[in-house]
Amino acid sequence: MKQALEQIQKSADELIAAAQSVAQVEELRVRFLGKKGELTAILKQMGKLSPEERPVVGALANEVREAITQDITARTKELQEAQLQQRLLEETMDVTLPGERPVQGKRHPFEKVLRELKEIFLGMGFDVVSGPEVELDHYNFEMLNMPKSHPARDTQDTFYITENVLLRTQTSPMQIRTMEKTKPPIRIICPGRVYRSDAVDATHSPIFHQIEGLVVDENVTFSDLKGTLEMFIKKLYGEGTRVRFRPHHFPYTEPSAEMDMSCFKCGGKGCSLCKGEGWIEILGCGMVHPKVLENCGIDPEKYSGFAFGVGLERIVMMRYGIDDMRLLYENDLRFLKQF
Ligand code: DAH
């Protein structure tokens, strides 16, 4: 038994010295000192020894355990240190290398102008609402005083899902949806995507964006319309901007008008941008037609309102002097980075 213990000590010494990793040393610890290890196996046979031999062998066994434990601790430490040195060598880095700048994104010009526009109207007490792009003919046309046979539909041909379901051609249906749900006072704007079956060119796209506005209350007059829209344009394009209203026709407003603003490029003298006019058409508007109010269960004798519709593309193009609408959709970073 003594010999067996000495043998264990010897082979443990050799194997531990030869171990090349912390994991290998751990394996050896289990092999020699573990519950099912070689040393334990010997100790289990102590019962067979004579009472005189037992303390001697017991003492020796303890010595062996002590020695192996020390070997293991020392070798583990050695290996860990070697590992660290190796890592320090391998992972040296050149701190003088220039860093990599993360690419920082920017808001699309649409989003920038839309945010400004929302701020302006929020400041005037408007709410911002949104509505469905897949719309019923009923809301897109019928309720806005454009029955099936109405010639004004010709200018707003769109994509039909079924005969009565279509991609909205304007944000105006949100006037109806709002008035059906909410009773006056109403003050909303509704930005959103609209669709028309137009071919793509520098000023047309089958998908574009509008912002609808609607105010309904007691005693709302055309002066309120003028004041609100003039304020809006001045906030967006500067105090010096002038506006003018020209009579127009929309089936859902009476009277109706188109609003022009003085050309922001030449200040009204006439240039290539405004085609010598000095004015740029910017939106359609008018007093909500009594029939439309009635359609929504609002008494036109008691309430009146005004509405307007602005093309976002137009506003953005004016704002940044962009002459081709397609640039706004192409997502070419060389273009977008300028804003
Ligand atoms: N919906 C019209 C269009 O798409 C724009 C418009 C004009 C909206 C007059 C209005 C309005 O609310 O009163 O051309």
mmCIF file of C-alpha atoms in Angstrom, residues 9-298:
data_model
loop_
_atom_site.group_PDB
_atom_site.id
_atom_site.type_symbol
_atom_site.label_atom_id
_atom_site.label_comp_id
_atom_site.label_asym_id
_atom_site.label_seq_id
_atom_site.Cartn_x
_atom_site.Cartn_y
_atom_site.Cartn_z
ATOM 1 C CA GLN A 9 2.575 10.553 -6.009
ATOM 2 C CA LYS A 10 5.145 9.895 -8.691
ATOM 3 C CA SER A 11 2.783 9.625 -11.621
ATOM 4 C CA ALA A 12 0.753 12.643 -10.374
ATOM 5 C CA ASP A 13 3.996 14.678 -10.222
ATOM 6 C CA GLU A 14 4.894 13.768 -13.769
ATOM 7 C CA LEU A 15 1.468 14.245 -15.255
ATOM 8 C CA ILE A 16 0.839 17.580 -13.536
ATOM 9 C CA ALA A 17 4.181 18.914 -14.695
ATOM 10 C CA ALA A 18 3.368 17.859 -18.251
ATOM 11 C CA ALA A 19 -0.178 19.334 -18.287
ATOM 12 C CA GLN A 20 -0.530 22.064 -20.874
ATOM 13 C CA SER A 21 -3.774 23.714 -19.846
ATOM 14 C CA VAL A 22 -5.804 24.612 -16.789
ATOM 15 C CA ALA A 23 -8.467 22.179 -17.972
ATOM 16 C CA GLN A 24 -5.961 19.329 -18.134
ATOM 17 C CA VAL A 25 -4.812 20.062 -14.586
ATOM 18 C CA GLU A 26 -8.412 20.005 -13.445
ATOM 19 C CA GLU A 27 -8.861 16.588 -15.071
ATOM 20 C CA LEU A 28 -5.858 15.334 -13.115
ATOM 21 C CA ARG A 29 -7.227 16.711 -9.894
ATOM 22 C CA VAL A 30 -10.386 14.665 -10.425
ATOM 23 C CA ARG A 31 -8.383 11.625 -11.438
ATOM 24 C CA PHE A 32 -6.204 11.617 -8.303
ATOM 25 C CA LEU A 33 -8.106 13.429 -5.595
ATOM 26 C CA GLY A 34 -11.739 13.167 -6.719
ATOM 27 C CA LYS A 35 -14.375 11.046 -4.960
ATOM 28 C CA LYS A 36 -13.719 8.241 -7.378
ATOM 29 C CA GLY A 37 -10.051 9.127 -7.674
ATOM 30 C CA GLU A 38 -7.027 6.900 -7.244
ATOM 31 C CA LEU A 39 -6.038 8.190 -3.800
ATOM 32 C CA THR A 40 -9.537 7.755 -2.464
ATOM 33 C CA ALA A 41 -9.559 4.187 -3.772
ATOM 34 C CA ILE A 42 -6.460 3.401 -1.713
ATOM 35 C CA LEU A 43 -7.833 4.991 1.439
ATOM 36 C CA LYS A 44 -10.917 2.805 1.150
ATOM 37 C CA GLN A 45 -8.708 -0.241 1.598
ATOM 38 C CA MET A 46 -7.221 0.985 4.868
ATOM 39 C CA GLY A 47 -9.545 -1.362 6.757
ATOM 40 C CA LYS A 48 -7.481 -4.293 5.634
ATOM 41 C CA LEU A 49 -4.378 -2.997 7.394
ATOM 42 C CA SER A 50 -3.199 -4.006 10.813
ATOM 43 C CA PRO A 51 -3.773 -1.487 13.649
ATOM 44 C CA GLU A 52 -0.013 -0.709 13.700
ATOM 45 C CA GLU A 53 0.201 -0.020 9.983
ATOM 46 C CA ARG A 54 -2.902 2.126 9.772
ATOM 47 C CA PRO A 55 -1.593 5.416 11.291
ATOM 48 C CA VAL A 56 1.626 5.188 9.284
ATOM 49 C CA VAL A 57 -0.133 4.659 5.987
ATOM 50 C CA GLY A 58 -2.756 7.246 6.963
ATOM 51 C CA ALA A 59 -0.052 9.850 7.570
ATOM 52 C CA LEU A 60 1.609 9.003 4.286
ATOM 53 C CA ALA A 61 -1.704 9.246 2.421
ATOM 54 C CA ASN A 62 -2.220 12.734 3.857
ATOM 55 C CA GLU A 63 1.233 13.766 2.801
ATOM 56 C CA VAL A 64 0.592 12.532 -0.700
ATOM 57 C CA ARG A 65 -2.743 14.398 -0.895
ATOM 58 C CA GLU A 66 -1.061 17.550 0.384
ATOM 59 C CA ALA A 67 1.739 17.268 -2.116
ATOM 60 C CA ILE A 68 -0.562 16.659 -5.075
ATOM 61 C CA THR A 69 -2.814 19.559 -4.054
ATOM 62 C CA GLN A 70 0.171 21.887 -3.890
ATOM 63 C CA ASP A 71 1.426 20.715 -7.263
ATOM 64 C CA ILE A 72 -1.960 21.348 -8.791
ATOM 65 C CA THR A 73 -2.280 24.821 -7.333
ATOM 66 C CA ALA A 74 1.197 25.783 -8.464
ATOM 67 C CA ARG A 75 0.794 24.395 -11.976
ATOM 68 C CA THR A 76 -2.598 26.036 -12.409
ATOM 69 C CA LYS A 77 -1.130 29.377 -11.450
ATOM 70 C CA GLU A 78 1.748 28.900 -13.854
ATOM 71 C CA LEU A 79 -0.547 28.019 -16.715
ATOM 72 C CA GLN A 80 -2.881 30.949 -16.015
ATOM 73 C CA GLU A 81 0.028 33.322 -16.074
ATOM 74 C CA ALA A 82 1.303 31.883 -19.326
ATOM 75 C CA GLN A 83 -2.175 32.247 -20.792
ATOM 76 C CA LEU A 84 -2.338 35.875 -19.760
ATOM 77 C CA GLN A 85 1.080 36.606 -21.255
ATOM 78 C CA GLN A 86 -0.012 34.949 -24.472
ATOM 79 C CA ARG A 87 -3.181 37.040 -24.629
ATOM 80 C CA LEU A 88 -1.309 40.233 -23.901
ATOM 81 C CA LEU A 89 0.979 39.413 -26.785
ATOM 82 C CA GLU A 90 -1.766 38.493 -29.194
ATOM 83 C CA GLU A 91 -4.146 41.265 -28.341
ATOM 84 C CA THR A 92 -1.852 44.226 -28.474
ATOM 85 C CA MET A 93 -3.437 47.028 -30.445
ATOM 86 C CA ASP A 94 -2.239 50.160 -32.055
ATOM 87 C CA VAL A 95 -3.926 52.944 -30.113
ATOM 88 C CA THR A 96 -2.730 55.485 -32.664
ATOM 89 C CA LEU A 97 -4.970 54.029 -35.413
ATOM 90 C CA PRO A 98 -7.720 56.491 -36.384
ATOM 91 C CA GLY A 99 -11.219 55.548 -35.140
ATOM 92 C CA GLU A 100 -14.195 54.714 -37.305
ATOM 93 C CA ARG A 101 -16.923 57.315 -37.183
ATOM 94 C CA PRO A 102 -20.412 55.794 -37.063
ATOM 95 C CA VAL A 103 -22.629 57.054 -39.868
ATOM 96 C CA GLN A 104 -25.241 59.351 -38.440
ATOM 97 C CA GLY A 105 -28.657 59.304 -40.092
ATOM 98 C CA LYS A 106 -30.743 62.367 -40.854
ATOM 99 C CA ARG A 107 -34.399 63.111 -41.245
ATOM 100 C CA HIS A 108 -35.795 63.013 -44.752
ATOM 101 C CA PRO A 109 -36.800 66.493 -46.000
ATOM 102 C CA PHE A 110 -40.445 65.316 -45.969
ATOM 103 C CA GLU A 111 -40.191 64.462 -42.309
ATOM 104 C CA LYS A 112 -38.410 67.708 -41.459
ATOM 105 C CA VAL A 113 -40.988 69.925 -43.100
ATOM 106 C CA LEU A 114 -43.884 67.839 -41.815
ATOM 107 C CA ARG A 115 -42.619 68.199 -38.263
ATOM 108 C CA GLU A 116 -42.374 71.964 -38.665
ATOM 109 C CA LEU A 117 -45.802 72.124 -40.150
ATOM 110 C CA LYS A 118 -47.309 70.060 -37.345
ATOM 111 C CA GLU A 119 -45.639 72.330 -34.786
ATOM 112 C CA ILE A 120 -47.175 75.386 -36.425
ATOM 113 C CA PHE A 121 -50.695 73.955 -36.374
ATOM 114 C CA LEU A 122 -50.354 72.444 -32.922
ATOM 115 C CA GLY A 123 -49.384 75.938 -31.805
ATOM 116 C CA MET A 124 -52.674 77.217 -33.217
ATOM 117 C CA GLY A 125 -54.682 74.641 -31.277
ATOM 118 C CA PHE A 126 -55.118 72.001 -33.971
ATOM 119 C CA ASP A 127 -55.026 68.235 -33.364
ATOM 120 C CA VAL A 128 -53.154 65.910 -35.699
ATOM 121 C CA VAL A 129 -55.182 62.930 -36.937
ATOM 122 C CA SER A 130 -54.611 60.210 -39.498
ATOM 123 C CA GLY A 131 -56.882 57.968 -41.514
ATOM 124 C CA PRO A 132 -56.988 54.994 -43.885
ATOM 125 C CA GLU A 133 -55.239 55.050 -47.250
ATOM 126 C CA VAL A 134 -57.556 52.329 -48.523
ATOM 127 C CA GLU A 135 -60.781 54.262 -48.464
ATOM 128 C CA LEU A 136 -64.428 53.884 -49.368
ATOM 129 C CA ASP A 137 -65.740 55.699 -52.430
ATOM 130 C CA HIS A 138 -68.381 56.920 -49.999
ATOM 131 C CA TYR A 139 -65.854 58.957 -48.003
ATOM 132 C CA ASN A 140 -63.432 59.846 -50.759
ATOM 133 C CA PHE A 141 -66.126 61.184 -53.093
ATOM 134 C CA GLU A 142 -69.821 60.748 -52.251
ATOM 135 C CA MET A 143 -69.891 62.524 -48.902
ATOM 136 C CA LEU A 144 -67.744 65.304 -50.320
ATOM 137 C CA ASN A 145 -70.439 66.201 -52.792
ATOM 138 C CA MET A 146 -68.957 64.228 -55.661
ATOM 139 C CA PRO A 147 -71.529 61.628 -56.704
ATOM 140 C CA LYS A 148 -70.574 58.934 -59.221
ATOM 141 C CA SER A 149 -71.384 61.120 -62.238
ATOM 142 C CA HIS A 150 -69.516 64.221 -61.008
ATOM 143 C CA PRO A 151 -66.994 65.594 -63.537
ATOM 144 C CA ALA A 152 -64.554 66.576 -60.731
ATOM 145 C CA ARG A 153 -63.845 62.854 -60.342
ATOM 146 C CA ASP A 154 -62.119 62.880 -63.728
ATOM 147 C CA THR A 155 -59.125 64.751 -62.352
ATOM 148 C CA GLN A 156 -58.746 62.241 -59.526
ATOM 149 C CA ASP A 157 -58.612 58.869 -61.222
ATOM 150 C CA THR A 158 -57.159 56.336 -58.834
ATOM 151 C CA PHE A 159 -56.539 52.663 -58.128
ATOM 152 C CA TYR A 160 -59.650 50.666 -57.335
ATOM 153 C CA ILE A 161 -59.695 47.663 -55.038
ATOM 154 C CA THR A 162 -63.371 47.040 -55.787
ATOM 155 C CA GLU A 163 -65.968 49.323 -57.266
ATOM 156 C CA ASN A 164 -66.511 50.980 -53.911
ATOM 157 C CA VAL A 165 -63.083 50.628 -52.323
ATOM 158 C CA LEU A 166 -60.167 52.639 -53.614
ATOM 159 C CA LEU A 167 -56.837 54.194 -52.706
ATOM 160 C CA ARG A 168 -57.773 57.644 -51.470
ATOM 161 C CA THR A 169 -57.060 60.442 -53.943
ATOM 162 C CA GLN A 170 -56.990 63.125 -51.271
ATOM 163 C CA THR A 171 -56.916 63.510 -47.494
ATOM 164 C CA SER A 172 -60.334 65.237 -47.637
ATOM 165 C CA PRO A 173 -62.257 62.064 -46.647
ATOM 166 C CA MET A 174 -60.781 62.613 -43.189
ATOM 167 C CA GLN A 175 -62.949 65.737 -42.956
ATOM 168 C CA ILE A 176 -65.990 63.501 -43.134
ATOM 169 C CA ARG A 177 -64.630 60.800 -40.836
ATOM 170 C CA THR A 178 -63.744 63.465 -38.271
ATOM 171 C CA MET A 179 -67.083 65.260 -38.442
ATOM 172 C CA GLU A 180 -68.982 61.967 -38.132
ATOM 173 C CA LYS A 181 -67.088 61.111 -34.953
ATOM 174 C CA THR A 182 -66.572 64.496 -33.302
ATOM 175 C CA LYS A 183 -68.925 67.362 -32.850
ATOM 176 C CA PRO A 184 -67.733 70.983 -33.096
ATOM 177 C CA PRO A 185 -65.547 72.686 -32.127
ATOM 178 C CA ILE A 186 -63.239 70.830 -34.496
ATOM 179 C CA ARG A 187 -59.680 71.851 -35.342
ATOM 180 C CA ILE A 188 -57.610 69.173 -37.056
ATOM 181 C CA ILE A 189 -54.929 68.638 -39.609
ATOM 182 C CA CYS A 190 -54.475 65.273 -41.267
ATOM 183 C CA PRO A 191 -51.216 64.535 -43.048
ATOM 184 C CA GLY A 192 -51.067 61.395 -45.161
ATOM 185 C CA ARG A 193 -50.292 59.517 -48.321
ATOM 186 C CA VAL A 194 -52.648 59.808 -51.286
ATOM 187 C CA TYR A 195 -52.820 58.097 -54.671
ATOM 188 C CA ARG A 196 -53.701 58.946 -58.234
ATOM 189 C CA SER A 197 -53.115 57.084 -61.466
ATOM 190 C CA ASP A 198 -50.661 59.666 -62.758
ATOM 191 C CA ALA A 199 -47.474 58.907 -64.660
ATOM 192 C CA VAL A 200 -44.224 59.834 -62.927
ATOM 193 C CA ASP A 201 -42.526 63.064 -64.003
ATOM 194 C CA ALA A 202 -40.785 66.020 -62.360
ATOM 195 C CA THR A 203 -44.004 67.236 -60.728
ATOM 196 C CA HIS A 204 -46.189 64.109 -60.572
ATOM 197 C CA SER A 205 -46.132 60.833 -58.737
ATOM 198 C CA PRO A 206 -48.847 58.200 -58.343
ATOM 199 C CA ILE A 207 -48.172 58.321 -54.600
ATOM 200 C CA PHE A 208 -47.793 61.665 -52.914
ATOM 201 C CA HIS A 209 -48.645 63.421 -49.663
ATOM 202 C CA GLN A 210 -51.229 65.917 -48.585
ATOM 203 C CA ILE A 211 -52.123 67.702 -45.410
ATOM 204 C CA GLU A 212 -55.784 68.331 -44.869
ATOM 205 C CA GLY A 213 -57.048 70.973 -42.497
ATOM 206 C CA LEU A 214 -60.523 71.410 -41.048
ATOM 207 C CA VAL A 215 -62.025 73.889 -38.620
ATOM 208 C CA VAL A 216 -65.702 73.797 -37.642
ATOM 209 C CA ASP A 217 -67.267 75.919 -34.957
ATOM 210 C CA GLU A 218 -69.865 78.610 -34.430
ATOM 211 C CA ASN A 219 -69.164 81.836 -36.322
ATOM 212 C CA VAL A 220 -66.211 80.618 -38.357
ATOM 213 C CA THR A 221 -65.756 82.968 -41.313
ATOM 214 C CA PHE A 222 -63.582 83.378 -44.357
ATOM 215 C CA SER A 223 -61.434 85.817 -42.363
ATOM 216 C CA ASP A 224 -60.545 82.971 -40.017
ATOM 217 C CA LEU A 225 -59.506 80.930 -43.026
ATOM 218 C CA LYS A 226 -57.371 83.745 -44.405
ATOM 219 C CA GLY A 227 -55.788 84.595 -41.071
ATOM 220 C CA THR A 228 -54.949 80.973 -40.270
ATOM 221 C CA LEU A 229 -53.448 80.168 -43.658
ATOM 222 C CA GLU A 230 -51.512 83.418 -43.880
ATOM 223 C CA MET A 231 -50.027 82.779 -40.447
ATOM 224 C CA PHE A 232 -49.117 79.251 -41.485
ATOM 225 C CA ILE A 233 -47.289 80.345 -44.638
ATOM 226 C CA LYS A 234 -45.451 83.141 -42.833
ATOM 227 C CA LYS A 235 -44.250 80.778 -40.145
ATOM 228 C CA LEU A 236 -43.052 78.314 -42.751
ATOM 229 C CA TYR A 237 -41.496 80.687 -45.286
ATOM 230 C CA GLY A 238 -40.814 83.849 -43.311
ATOM 231 C CA GLU A 239 -42.632 86.988 -42.206
ATOM 232 C CA GLY A 240 -42.082 88.778 -45.505
ATOM 233 C CA THR A 241 -44.114 86.230 -47.466
ATOM 234 C CA ARG A 242 -47.401 87.527 -48.899
ATOM 235 C CA VAL A 243 -50.438 85.467 -49.851
ATOM 236 C CA ARG A 244 -53.358 85.994 -52.194
ATOM 237 C CA PHE A 245 -56.592 84.127 -52.733
ATOM 238 C CA ARG A 246 -58.104 83.394 -56.137
ATOM 239 C CA PRO A 247 -61.668 82.136 -56.606
ATOM 240 C CA HIS A 248 -61.794 78.457 -57.510
ATOM 241 C CA HIS A 249 -64.171 75.548 -57.351
ATOM 242 C CA PHE A 250 -64.205 72.498 -55.134
ATOM 243 C CA PRO A 251 -67.444 70.523 -54.751
ATOM 244 C CA TYR A 252 -67.089 70.385 -50.944
ATOM 245 C CA THR A 253 -66.448 74.068 -50.243
ATOM 246 C CA GLU A 254 -68.443 77.191 -50.987
ATOM 247 C CA PRO A 255 -66.963 79.647 -51.649
ATOM 248 C CA SER A 256 -63.711 77.985 -52.710
ATOM 249 C CA ALA A 257 -60.314 79.487 -53.372
ATOM 250 C CA GLU A 258 -56.768 78.719 -54.257
ATOM 251 C CA MET A 259 -54.068 80.375 -52.239
ATOM 252 C CA ASP A 260 -50.844 81.640 -53.804
ATOM 253 C CA MET A 261 -47.773 82.813 -51.961
ATOM 254 C CA SER A 262 -45.273 85.375 -53.166
ATOM 255 C CA CYS A 263 -42.346 83.596 -54.793
ATOM 256 C CA PHE A 264 -39.796 82.969 -52.065
ATOM 257 C CA LYS A 265 -36.968 83.074 -54.583
ATOM 258 C CA CYS A 266 -37.558 86.441 -56.271
ATOM 259 C CA GLY A 267 -39.852 87.936 -53.620
ATOM 260 C CA GLY A 268 -42.557 88.544 -56.236
ATOM 261 C CA LYS A 269 -40.603 90.215 -59.025
ATOM 262 C CA GLY A 270 -40.865 87.223 -61.316
ATOM 263 C CA CYS A 271 -38.218 84.559 -61.978
ATOM 264 C CA SER A 272 -37.771 81.127 -63.522
ATOM 265 C CA LEU A 273 -39.180 79.365 -60.470
ATOM 266 C CA CYS A 274 -42.505 81.218 -60.527
ATOM 267 C CA LYS A 275 -42.389 81.408 -64.330
ATOM 268 C CA GLY A 276 -42.376 85.197 -64.256
ATOM 269 C CA GLU A 277 -45.587 85.339 -62.205
ATOM 270 C CA GLY A 278 -44.170 86.416 -58.868
ATOM 271 C CA TRP A 279 -46.713 84.044 -57.259
ATOM 272 C CA ILE A 280 -46.754 80.329 -56.577
ATOM 273 C CA GLU A 281 -49.944 78.317 -56.126
ATOM 274 C CA ILE A 282 -49.740 76.569 -52.803
ATOM 275 C CA LEU A 283 -53.085 75.140 -51.682
ATOM 276 C CA GLY A 284 -56.819 74.749 -52.168
ATOM 277 C CA CYS A 285 -59.308 75.912 -49.560
ATOM 278 C CA GLY A 286 -62.782 77.177 -48.871
ATOM 279 C CA MET A 287 -65.726 77.343 -46.506
ATOM 280 C CA VAL A 288 -67.095 73.869 -45.818
ATOM 281 C CA HIS A 289 -70.167 73.341 -48.031
ATOM 282 C CA PRO A 290 -73.415 73.333 -45.976
ATOM 283 C CA LYS A 291 -74.362 70.066 -47.669
ATOM 284 C CA VAL A 292 -71.160 68.445 -46.398
ATOM 285 C CA LEU A 293 -71.859 69.600 -42.852
ATOM 286 C CA GLU A 294 -75.376 68.245 -43.175
ATOM 287 C CA ASN A 295 -74.066 64.916 -44.499
ATOM 288 C CA CYS A 296 -72.211 64.570 -41.215
ATOM 289 C CA GLY A 297 -75.116 65.568 -39.018
ATOM 290 C CA ILE A 298 -73.828 69.054 -38.239
#
